[in-house]
Amino acid sequence: MLYCPYCRGMPGLKPCHNYCHNVMRGCLANQADLDAEWNLFIDAMLLVADRLEGPFNIEAVIEPVDIKISDAIMTMQDNSMQVSAKVFQGCGQPKQSGVGRSARGISDVFSGRFRPYTPEERPTTAAGTSLDRLRVVWRTMQHSVSLHSSSYFHHVICLVVF
């Protein structure tokens, strides 16, 4: 581009169109092979963008969901008598069972989930050591320190932990 007036700092001179076209064609010869594929890619991207602007736009679909759920709940509450009548018509009237509700104690409710454990089945730590066994180690360690017998302490620790 030695003869290009714009490149030489003379923007007032008009370049020769054919010369510039030939120079640019020579400079961009390798990239010219990509022109067809590039145009196909751009067309595909434009199609994707058009689809995302239409009914497949996730933001437009998700945005009103919370309002629609709220409206559905309010409509259900407003029309609860009609909805109940339709349910009873389709499914039949509910039968009254002779059993009524009774007060339950806390032990009745939680007896299955929070049962007391025997020492053998107490929960273990991630390392597999029973928590009760660690309590025994602490008591033994306090007692051992008062005896000042390191061999006795080591012996008791080995028996309890291992």
mmCIF file of C-alpha atoms in Angstrom:
data_model
loop_
_atom_site.group_PDB
_atom_site.id
_atom_site.type_symbol
_atom_site.label_atom_id
_atom_site.label_comp_id
_atom_site.label_asym_id
_atom_site.label_seq_id
_atom_site.Cartn_x
_atom_site.Cartn_y
_atom_site.Cartn_z
ATOM 1 C CA MET A 1 0.000 0.000 0.000
ATOM 2 C CA LEU A 2 2.876 2.338 -0.738
ATOM 3 C CA TYR A 3 0.800 4.243 -3.255
ATOM 4 C CA CYS A 4 -2.363 4.570 -1.188
ATOM 5 C CA PRO A 5 -2.953 8.299 -0.545
ATOM 6 C CA TYR A 6 -4.733 7.652 2.758
ATOM 7 C CA CYS A 7 -1.848 5.518 4.044
ATOM 8 C CA ARG A 8 0.626 8.222 2.989
ATOM 9 C CA GLY A 9 -1.259 10.868 4.977
ATOM 10 C CA MET A 10 -3.073 12.549 2.114
ATOM 11 C CA PRO A 11 -6.747 11.747 2.754
ATOM 12 C CA GLY A 12 -7.907 14.444 0.340
ATOM 13 C CA LEU A 13 -6.739 12.468 -2.712
ATOM 14 C CA LYS A 14 -9.132 9.855 -3.968
ATOM 15 C CA PRO A 15 -7.573 6.385 -4.342
ATOM 16 C CA CYS A 16 -7.836 4.476 -7.529
ATOM 17 C CA HIS A 17 -10.685 2.058 -6.905
ATOM 18 C CA ASN A 18 -9.398 -0.762 -9.108
ATOM 19 C CA TYR A 19 -5.912 -0.547 -7.630
ATOM 20 C CA CYS A 20 -7.205 -0.650 -4.035
ATOM 21 C CA HIS A 21 -9.546 -3.491 -4.878
ATOM 22 C CA ASN A 22 -6.744 -5.585 -6.392
ATOM 23 C CA VAL A 23 -4.386 -4.867 -3.470
ATOM 24 C CA MET A 24 -7.029 -5.790 -0.908
ATOM 25 C CA ARG A 25 -7.927 -8.933 -2.830
ATOM 26 C CA GLY A 26 -4.262 -9.963 -2.751
ATOM 27 C CA CYS A 27 -3.868 -9.193 0.954
ATOM 28 C CA LEU A 28 -7.028 -11.010 1.948
ATOM 29 C CA ALA A 29 -6.757 -13.973 -0.437
ATOM 30 C CA ASN A 30 -6.506 -16.538 2.368
ATOM 31 C CA GLN A 31 -9.443 -15.056 4.240
ATOM 32 C CA ALA A 32 -11.588 -14.948 1.096
ATOM 33 C CA ASP A 33 -11.904 -18.737 1.252
ATOM 34 C CA LEU A 34 -13.741 -18.367 4.563
ATOM 35 C CA ASP A 35 -16.341 -15.983 3.167
ATOM 36 C CA ALA A 36 -18.983 -18.588 2.306
ATOM 37 C CA GLU A 37 -18.662 -20.466 5.605
ATOM 38 C CA TRP A 38 -18.576 -17.235 7.581
ATOM 39 C CA ASN A 39 -21.789 -16.045 5.942
ATOM 40 C CA LEU A 40 -23.476 -19.380 6.728
ATOM 41 C CA PHE A 41 -22.359 -19.083 10.351
ATOM 42 C CA ILE A 42 -23.675 -15.519 10.624
ATOM 43 C CA ASP A 43 -27.004 -16.575 9.087
ATOM 44 C CA ALA A 44 -27.311 -19.424 11.604
ATOM 45 C CA MET A 45 -26.530 -17.068 14.505
ATOM 46 C CA LEU A 46 -29.178 -14.633 13.265
ATOM 47 C CA LEU A 47 -31.718 -17.476 13.168
ATOM 48 C CA VAL A 48 -30.838 -18.432 16.753
ATOM 49 C CA ALA A 49 -31.185 -14.806 17.848
ATOM 50 C CA ASP A 50 -34.588 -14.557 16.139
ATOM 51 C CA ARG A 51 -35.774 -17.735 17.872
ATOM 52 C CA LEU A 52 -34.621 -16.476 21.266
ATOM 53 C CA GLU A 53 -36.558 -13.251 20.741
ATOM 54 C CA GLY A 54 -39.768 -15.137 20.003
ATOM 55 C CA PRO A 55 -41.772 -17.667 22.026
ATOM 56 C CA PHE A 56 -38.625 -19.613 22.961
ATOM 57 C CA ASN A 57 -37.204 -16.695 24.970
ATOM 58 C CA ILE A 58 -36.648 -18.279 28.400
ATOM 59 C CA GLU A 59 -36.773 -14.934 30.195
ATOM 60 C CA ALA A 60 -40.156 -14.098 28.689
ATOM 61 C CA VAL A 61 -41.470 -17.555 29.620
ATOM 62 C CA ILE A 62 -40.158 -17.677 33.207
ATOM 63 C CA GLU A 63 -40.742 -14.064 34.232
ATOM 64 C CA PRO A 64 -44.533 -14.245 34.778
ATOM 65 C CA VAL A 65 -44.552 -17.701 36.426
ATOM 66 C CA ASP A 66 -44.637 -16.392 40.005
ATOM 67 C CA ILE A 67 -47.568 -14.101 39.194
ATOM 68 C CA LYS A 68 -49.418 -16.929 37.438
ATOM 69 C CA ILE A 69 -48.943 -19.249 40.437
ATOM 70 C CA SER A 70 -50.185 -16.544 42.799
ATOM 71 C CA ASP A 71 -53.209 -15.883 40.572
ATOM 72 C CA ALA A 72 -53.990 -19.611 40.424
ATOM 73 C CA ILE A 73 -53.909 -19.922 44.227
ATOM 74 C CA MET A 74 -56.136 -16.869 44.648
ATOM 75 C CA THR A 75 -58.592 -18.188 42.044
ATOM 76 C CA MET A 76 -58.650 -21.562 43.805
ATOM 77 C CA GLN A 77 -59.381 -19.861 47.131
ATOM 78 C CA ASP A 78 -62.099 -17.675 45.603
ATOM 79 C CA ASN A 79 -63.778 -20.666 43.921
ATOM 80 C CA SER A 80 -63.146 -23.255 46.643
ATOM 81 C CA MET A 81 -66.823 -24.197 46.948
ATOM 82 C CA GLN A 82 -67.191 -24.860 43.215
ATOM 83 C CA VAL A 83 -63.896 -26.772 43.094
ATOM 84 C CA SER A 84 -64.904 -28.909 46.081
ATOM 85 C CA ALA A 85 -68.285 -29.621 44.473
ATOM 86 C CA LYS A 86 -66.593 -30.766 41.243
ATOM 87 C CA VAL A 87 -64.160 -32.968 43.179
ATOM 88 C CA PHE A 88 -67.003 -34.541 45.177
ATOM 89 C CA GLN A 89 -68.994 -35.015 41.967
ATOM 90 C CA GLY A 90 -66.125 -36.809 40.257
ATOM 91 C CA CYS A 91 -64.723 -38.708 43.237
ATOM 92 C CA GLY A 92 -67.732 -39.049 45.496
ATOM 93 C CA GLN A 93 -68.459 -37.648 48.916
ATOM 94 C CA PRO A 94 -65.846 -38.401 51.567
ATOM 95 C CA LYS A 95 -66.988 -40.954 54.128
ATOM 96 C CA GLN A 96 -66.895 -39.990 57.762
ATOM 97 C CA SER A 97 -64.768 -42.412 59.709
ATOM 98 C CA GLY A 98 -65.668 -43.055 63.309
ATOM 99 C CA VAL A 99 -62.179 -42.185 64.395
ATOM 100 C CA GLY A 100 -61.707 -38.587 65.377
ATOM 101 C CA ARG A 101 -58.596 -36.683 66.161
ATOM 102 C CA SER A 102 -57.023 -37.202 69.516
ATOM 103 C CA ALA A 103 -54.305 -35.448 71.390
ATOM 104 C CA ARG A 104 -50.967 -37.195 71.133
ATOM 105 C CA GLY A 105 -48.021 -36.893 73.406
ATOM 106 C CA ILE A 106 -44.600 -35.843 72.212
ATOM 107 C CA SER A 107 -43.240 -39.325 72.886
ATOM 108 C CA ASP A 108 -45.893 -40.812 70.552
ATOM 109 C CA VAL A 109 -44.915 -38.498 67.717
ATOM 110 C CA PHE A 110 -41.144 -38.779 68.026
ATOM 111 C CA SER A 111 -40.783 -42.303 69.368
ATOM 112 C CA GLY A 112 -39.697 -43.806 66.045
ATOM 113 C CA ARG A 113 -37.267 -41.116 65.030
ATOM 114 C CA PHE A 114 -35.574 -40.248 68.313
ATOM 115 C CA ARG A 115 -35.309 -43.490 70.200
ATOM 116 C CA PRO A 116 -32.770 -43.918 72.989
ATOM 117 C CA TYR A 117 -29.717 -45.938 72.028
ATOM 118 C CA THR A 118 -28.012 -48.623 74.030
ATOM 119 C CA PRO A 119 -24.262 -48.016 74.476
ATOM 120 C CA GLU A 120 -23.477 -50.635 71.809
ATOM 121 C CA GLU A 121 -25.561 -48.920 69.163
ATOM 122 C CA ARG A 122 -24.724 -45.283 69.937
ATOM 123 C CA PRO A 123 -23.919 -43.151 66.901
ATOM 124 C CA THR A 124 -20.304 -43.138 65.868
ATOM 125 C CA THR A 125 -18.121 -40.386 64.530
ATOM 126 C CA ALA A 126 -16.916 -40.303 60.941
ATOM 127 C CA ALA A 127 -13.794 -42.143 62.072
ATOM 128 C CA GLY A 128 -15.983 -44.929 63.499
ATOM 129 C CA THR A 129 -15.265 -44.259 67.182
ATOM 130 C CA SER A 130 -18.233 -44.383 69.510
ATOM 131 C CA LEU A 131 -18.798 -41.071 71.247
ATOM 132 C CA ASP A 132 -19.334 -42.827 74.594
ATOM 133 C CA ARG A 133 -15.904 -44.444 74.282
ATOM 134 C CA LEU A 134 -14.357 -41.005 73.853
ATOM 135 C CA ARG A 135 -16.067 -39.886 77.062
ATOM 136 C CA VAL A 136 -14.468 -42.851 78.868
ATOM 137 C CA VAL A 137 -11.074 -41.828 77.471
ATOM 138 C CA TRP A 138 -11.493 -38.312 78.886
ATOM 139 C CA ARG A 139 -12.444 -39.611 82.346
ATOM 140 C CA THR A 140 -9.540 -42.064 82.270
ATOM 141 C CA MET A 141 -7.150 -39.338 81.178
ATOM 142 C CA GLN A 142 -8.193 -37.116 84.100
ATOM 143 C CA HIS A 143 -7.708 -40.002 86.497
ATOM 144 C CA SER A 144 -4.361 -40.933 84.940
ATOM 145 C CA VAL A 145 -2.991 -37.436 85.198
ATOM 146 C CA SER A 146 -3.745 -37.478 88.889
ATOM 147 C CA LEU A 147 -1.850 -40.773 89.225
ATOM 148 C CA HIS A 148 1.155 -39.406 87.274
ATOM 149 C CA SER A 149 1.704 -42.773 85.722
ATOM 150 C CA SER A 150 2.420 -42.420 82.023
ATOM 151 C CA SER A 151 2.628 -46.178 81.387
ATOM 152 C CA TYR A 152 -0.756 -46.726 83.048
ATOM 153 C CA PHE A 153 -2.245 -43.850 81.031
ATOM 154 C CA HIS A 154 -0.871 -45.234 77.760
ATOM 155 C CA HIS A 155 -2.188 -48.712 78.609
ATOM 156 C CA VAL A 156 -5.711 -47.428 79.361
ATOM 157 C CA ILE A 157 -5.836 -45.260 76.241
ATOM 158 C CA CYS A 158 -4.819 -48.215 74.075
ATOM 159 C CA LEU A 159 -7.459 -50.445 75.658
ATOM 160 C CA VAL A 160 -10.287 -47.942 75.303
ATOM 161 C CA VAL A 161 -9.619 -46.534 71.858
ATOM 162 C CA PHE A 162 -8.359 -49.641 70.125
#
